[in-house]
XYZ file of N, CA, C and O in Angstrom:
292
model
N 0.844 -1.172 0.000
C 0.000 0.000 0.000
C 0.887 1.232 0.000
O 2.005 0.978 0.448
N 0.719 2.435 -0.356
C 0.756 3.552 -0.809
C -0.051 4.722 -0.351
O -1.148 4.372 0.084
N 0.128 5.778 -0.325
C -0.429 6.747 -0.404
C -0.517 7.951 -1.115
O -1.482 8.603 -1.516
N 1.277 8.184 -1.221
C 1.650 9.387 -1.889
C 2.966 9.812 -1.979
O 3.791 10.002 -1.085
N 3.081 9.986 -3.673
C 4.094 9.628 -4.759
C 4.908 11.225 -4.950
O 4.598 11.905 -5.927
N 5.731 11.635 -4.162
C 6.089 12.592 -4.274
C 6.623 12.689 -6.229
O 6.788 11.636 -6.846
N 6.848 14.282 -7.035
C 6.896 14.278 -8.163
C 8.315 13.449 -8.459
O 8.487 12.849 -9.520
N 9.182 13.483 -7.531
C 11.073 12.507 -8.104
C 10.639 11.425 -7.912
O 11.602 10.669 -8.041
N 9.189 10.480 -7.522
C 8.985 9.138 -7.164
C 9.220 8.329 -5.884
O 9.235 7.118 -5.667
N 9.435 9.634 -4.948
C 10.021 9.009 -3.602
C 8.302 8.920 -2.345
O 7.422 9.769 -2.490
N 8.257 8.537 -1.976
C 7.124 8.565 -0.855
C 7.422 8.440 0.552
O 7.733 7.353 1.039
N 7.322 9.768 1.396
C 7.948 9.544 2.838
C 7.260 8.582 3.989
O 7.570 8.236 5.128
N 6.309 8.368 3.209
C 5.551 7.274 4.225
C 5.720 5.860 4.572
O 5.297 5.220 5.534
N 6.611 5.439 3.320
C 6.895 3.954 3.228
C 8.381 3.603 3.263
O 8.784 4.281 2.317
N 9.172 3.138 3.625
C 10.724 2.757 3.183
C 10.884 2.043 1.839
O 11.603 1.059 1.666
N 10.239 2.563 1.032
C 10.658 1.505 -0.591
C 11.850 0.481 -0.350
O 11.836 -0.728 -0.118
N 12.751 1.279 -0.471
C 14.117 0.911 -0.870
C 14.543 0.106 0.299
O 15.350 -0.769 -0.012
N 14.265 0.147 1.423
C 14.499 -0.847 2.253
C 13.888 -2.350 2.645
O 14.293 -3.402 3.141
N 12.593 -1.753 2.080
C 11.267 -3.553 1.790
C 12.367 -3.961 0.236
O 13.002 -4.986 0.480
N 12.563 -3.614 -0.648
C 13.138 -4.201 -1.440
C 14.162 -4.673 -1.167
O 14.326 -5.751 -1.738
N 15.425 -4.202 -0.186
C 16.304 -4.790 -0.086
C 16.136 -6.051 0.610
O 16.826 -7.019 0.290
N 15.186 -6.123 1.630
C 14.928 -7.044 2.282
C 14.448 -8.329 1.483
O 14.813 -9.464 1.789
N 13.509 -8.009 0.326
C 13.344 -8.584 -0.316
C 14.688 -9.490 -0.934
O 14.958 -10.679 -0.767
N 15.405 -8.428 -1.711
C 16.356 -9.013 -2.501
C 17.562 -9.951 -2.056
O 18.242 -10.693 -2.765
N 17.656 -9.663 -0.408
C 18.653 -9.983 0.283
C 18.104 -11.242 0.499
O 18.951 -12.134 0.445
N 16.695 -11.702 0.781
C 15.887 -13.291 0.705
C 15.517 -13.662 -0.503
O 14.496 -14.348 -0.534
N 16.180 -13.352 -1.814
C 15.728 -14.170 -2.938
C 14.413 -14.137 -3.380
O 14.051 -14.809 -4.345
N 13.533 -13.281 -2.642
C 11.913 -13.625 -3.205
C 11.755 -12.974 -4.622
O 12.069 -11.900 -5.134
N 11.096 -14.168 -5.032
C 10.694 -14.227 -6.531
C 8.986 -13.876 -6.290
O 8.625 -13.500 -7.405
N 8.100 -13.839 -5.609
C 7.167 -13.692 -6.000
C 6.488 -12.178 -7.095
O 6.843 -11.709 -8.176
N 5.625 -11.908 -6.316
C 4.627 -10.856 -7.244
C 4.783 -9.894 -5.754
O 5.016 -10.298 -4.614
N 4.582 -8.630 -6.200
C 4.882 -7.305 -5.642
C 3.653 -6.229 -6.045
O 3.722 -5.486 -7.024
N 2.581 -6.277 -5.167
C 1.514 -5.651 -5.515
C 1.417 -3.856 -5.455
O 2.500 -3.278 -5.358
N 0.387 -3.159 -5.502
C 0.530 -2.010 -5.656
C -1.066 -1.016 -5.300
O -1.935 -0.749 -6.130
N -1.058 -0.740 -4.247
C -2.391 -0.317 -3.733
C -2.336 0.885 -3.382
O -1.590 1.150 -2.439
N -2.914 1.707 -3.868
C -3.184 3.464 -3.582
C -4.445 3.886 -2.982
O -5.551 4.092 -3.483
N -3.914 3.982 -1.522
C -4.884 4.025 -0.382
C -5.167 5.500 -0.034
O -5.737 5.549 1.056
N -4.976 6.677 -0.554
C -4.762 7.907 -0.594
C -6.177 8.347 -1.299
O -6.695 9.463 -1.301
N -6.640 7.144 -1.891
C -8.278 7.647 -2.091
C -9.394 8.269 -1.308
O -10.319 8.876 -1.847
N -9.264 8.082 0.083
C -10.140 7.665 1.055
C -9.966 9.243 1.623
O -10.945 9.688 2.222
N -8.641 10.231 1.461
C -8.855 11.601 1.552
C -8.178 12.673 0.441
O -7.887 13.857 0.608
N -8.036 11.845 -0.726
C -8.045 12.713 -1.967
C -9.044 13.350 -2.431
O -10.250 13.178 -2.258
N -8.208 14.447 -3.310
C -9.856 15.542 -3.843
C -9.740 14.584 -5.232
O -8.722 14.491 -5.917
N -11.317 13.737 -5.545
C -10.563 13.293 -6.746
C -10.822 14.148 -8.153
O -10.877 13.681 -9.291
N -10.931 15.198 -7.842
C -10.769 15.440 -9.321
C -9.419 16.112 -9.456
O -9.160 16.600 -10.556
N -8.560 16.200 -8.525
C -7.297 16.754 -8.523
C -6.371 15.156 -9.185
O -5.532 15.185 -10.086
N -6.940 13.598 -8.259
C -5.724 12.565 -8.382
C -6.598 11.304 -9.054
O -7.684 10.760 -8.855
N -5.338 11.156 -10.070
C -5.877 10.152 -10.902
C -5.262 8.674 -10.435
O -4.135 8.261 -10.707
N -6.220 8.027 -9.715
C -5.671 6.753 -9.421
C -5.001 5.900 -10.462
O -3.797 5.812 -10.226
N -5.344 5.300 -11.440
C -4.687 4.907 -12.704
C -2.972 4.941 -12.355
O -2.142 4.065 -12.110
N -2.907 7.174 -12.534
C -1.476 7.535 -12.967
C -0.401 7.303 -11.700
O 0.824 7.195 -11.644
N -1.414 7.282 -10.779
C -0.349 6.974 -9.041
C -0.225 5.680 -9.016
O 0.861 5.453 -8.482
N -0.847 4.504 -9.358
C -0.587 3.108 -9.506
C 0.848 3.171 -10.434
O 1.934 2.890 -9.925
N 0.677 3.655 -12.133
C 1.629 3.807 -12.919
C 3.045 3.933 -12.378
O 4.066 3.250 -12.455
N 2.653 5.228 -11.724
C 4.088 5.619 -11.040
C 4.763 5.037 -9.901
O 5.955 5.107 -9.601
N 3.531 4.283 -9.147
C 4.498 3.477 -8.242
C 4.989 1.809 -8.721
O 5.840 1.043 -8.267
N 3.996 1.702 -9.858
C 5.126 0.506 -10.361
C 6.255 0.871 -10.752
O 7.279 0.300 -10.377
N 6.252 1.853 -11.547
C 7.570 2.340 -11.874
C 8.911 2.547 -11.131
O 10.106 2.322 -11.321
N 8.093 3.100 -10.170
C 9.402 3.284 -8.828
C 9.781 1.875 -8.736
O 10.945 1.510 -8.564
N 8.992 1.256 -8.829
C 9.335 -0.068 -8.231
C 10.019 -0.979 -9.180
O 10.636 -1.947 -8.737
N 9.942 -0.692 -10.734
C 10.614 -1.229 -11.467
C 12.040 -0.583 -11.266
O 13.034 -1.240 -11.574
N 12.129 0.407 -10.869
C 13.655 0.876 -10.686
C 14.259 0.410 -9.378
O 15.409 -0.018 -9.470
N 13.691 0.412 -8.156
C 14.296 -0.350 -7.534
C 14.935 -2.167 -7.550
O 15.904 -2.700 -7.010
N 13.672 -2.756 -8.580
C 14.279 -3.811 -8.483
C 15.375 -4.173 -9.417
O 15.836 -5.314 -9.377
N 15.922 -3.108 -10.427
C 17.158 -3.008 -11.221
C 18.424 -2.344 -10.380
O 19.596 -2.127 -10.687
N 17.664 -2.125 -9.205
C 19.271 -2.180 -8.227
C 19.628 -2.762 -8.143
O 19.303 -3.730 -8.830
N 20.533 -2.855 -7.371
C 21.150 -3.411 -5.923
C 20.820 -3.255 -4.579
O 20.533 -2.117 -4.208
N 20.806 -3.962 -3.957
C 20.174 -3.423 -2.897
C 21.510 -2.652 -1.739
O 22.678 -3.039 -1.718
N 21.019 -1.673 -0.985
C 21.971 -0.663 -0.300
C 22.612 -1.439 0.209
O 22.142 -2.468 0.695
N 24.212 -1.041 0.224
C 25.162 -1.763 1.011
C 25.835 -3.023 0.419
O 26.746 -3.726 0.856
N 25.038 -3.090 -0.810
C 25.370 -4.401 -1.538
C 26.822 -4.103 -2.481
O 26.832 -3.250 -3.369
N 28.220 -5.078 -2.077
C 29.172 -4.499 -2.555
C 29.080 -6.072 -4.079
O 30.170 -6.625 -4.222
N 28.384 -6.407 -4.638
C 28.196 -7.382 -5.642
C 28.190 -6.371 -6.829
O 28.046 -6.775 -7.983
């Protein structure tokens, strides 16, 4: 879950980059979902759910073309 996608793709609410490392550091292969819970006090004609899903896969496709922090591989 999600809330809110600052415009560089970062979100202060969640540790991205650290659930991924954790991830990466245990090998998980599964599926990595994507829920934008920011509905519930958005104005919506200001936020397009669609484009905040978009963008946080995205973030998330870039994290998993890291490395994860600290990783000297």
């Amino acid at each position: 879950k999600f809330y809110e996608l600052e415009a560089d793709g970062s979100d202060a609410s969640v540790p991205h980059r650290e659930l991924f490392d954790v991830l990466q550091e245990g090998n998980y292969e599964g599926f990595v979902s994507s829920e934008w819970e920011a509905h519930a006090w958005a104005d919506m004609d200001d936020a397009d759910g669609f484009e905040m899903v978009r963008r946080h896969q995205e973030l998330y496709r870039a994290l998993l073309a890291q490395q994860p922090a600290g990783s000297t591989t």
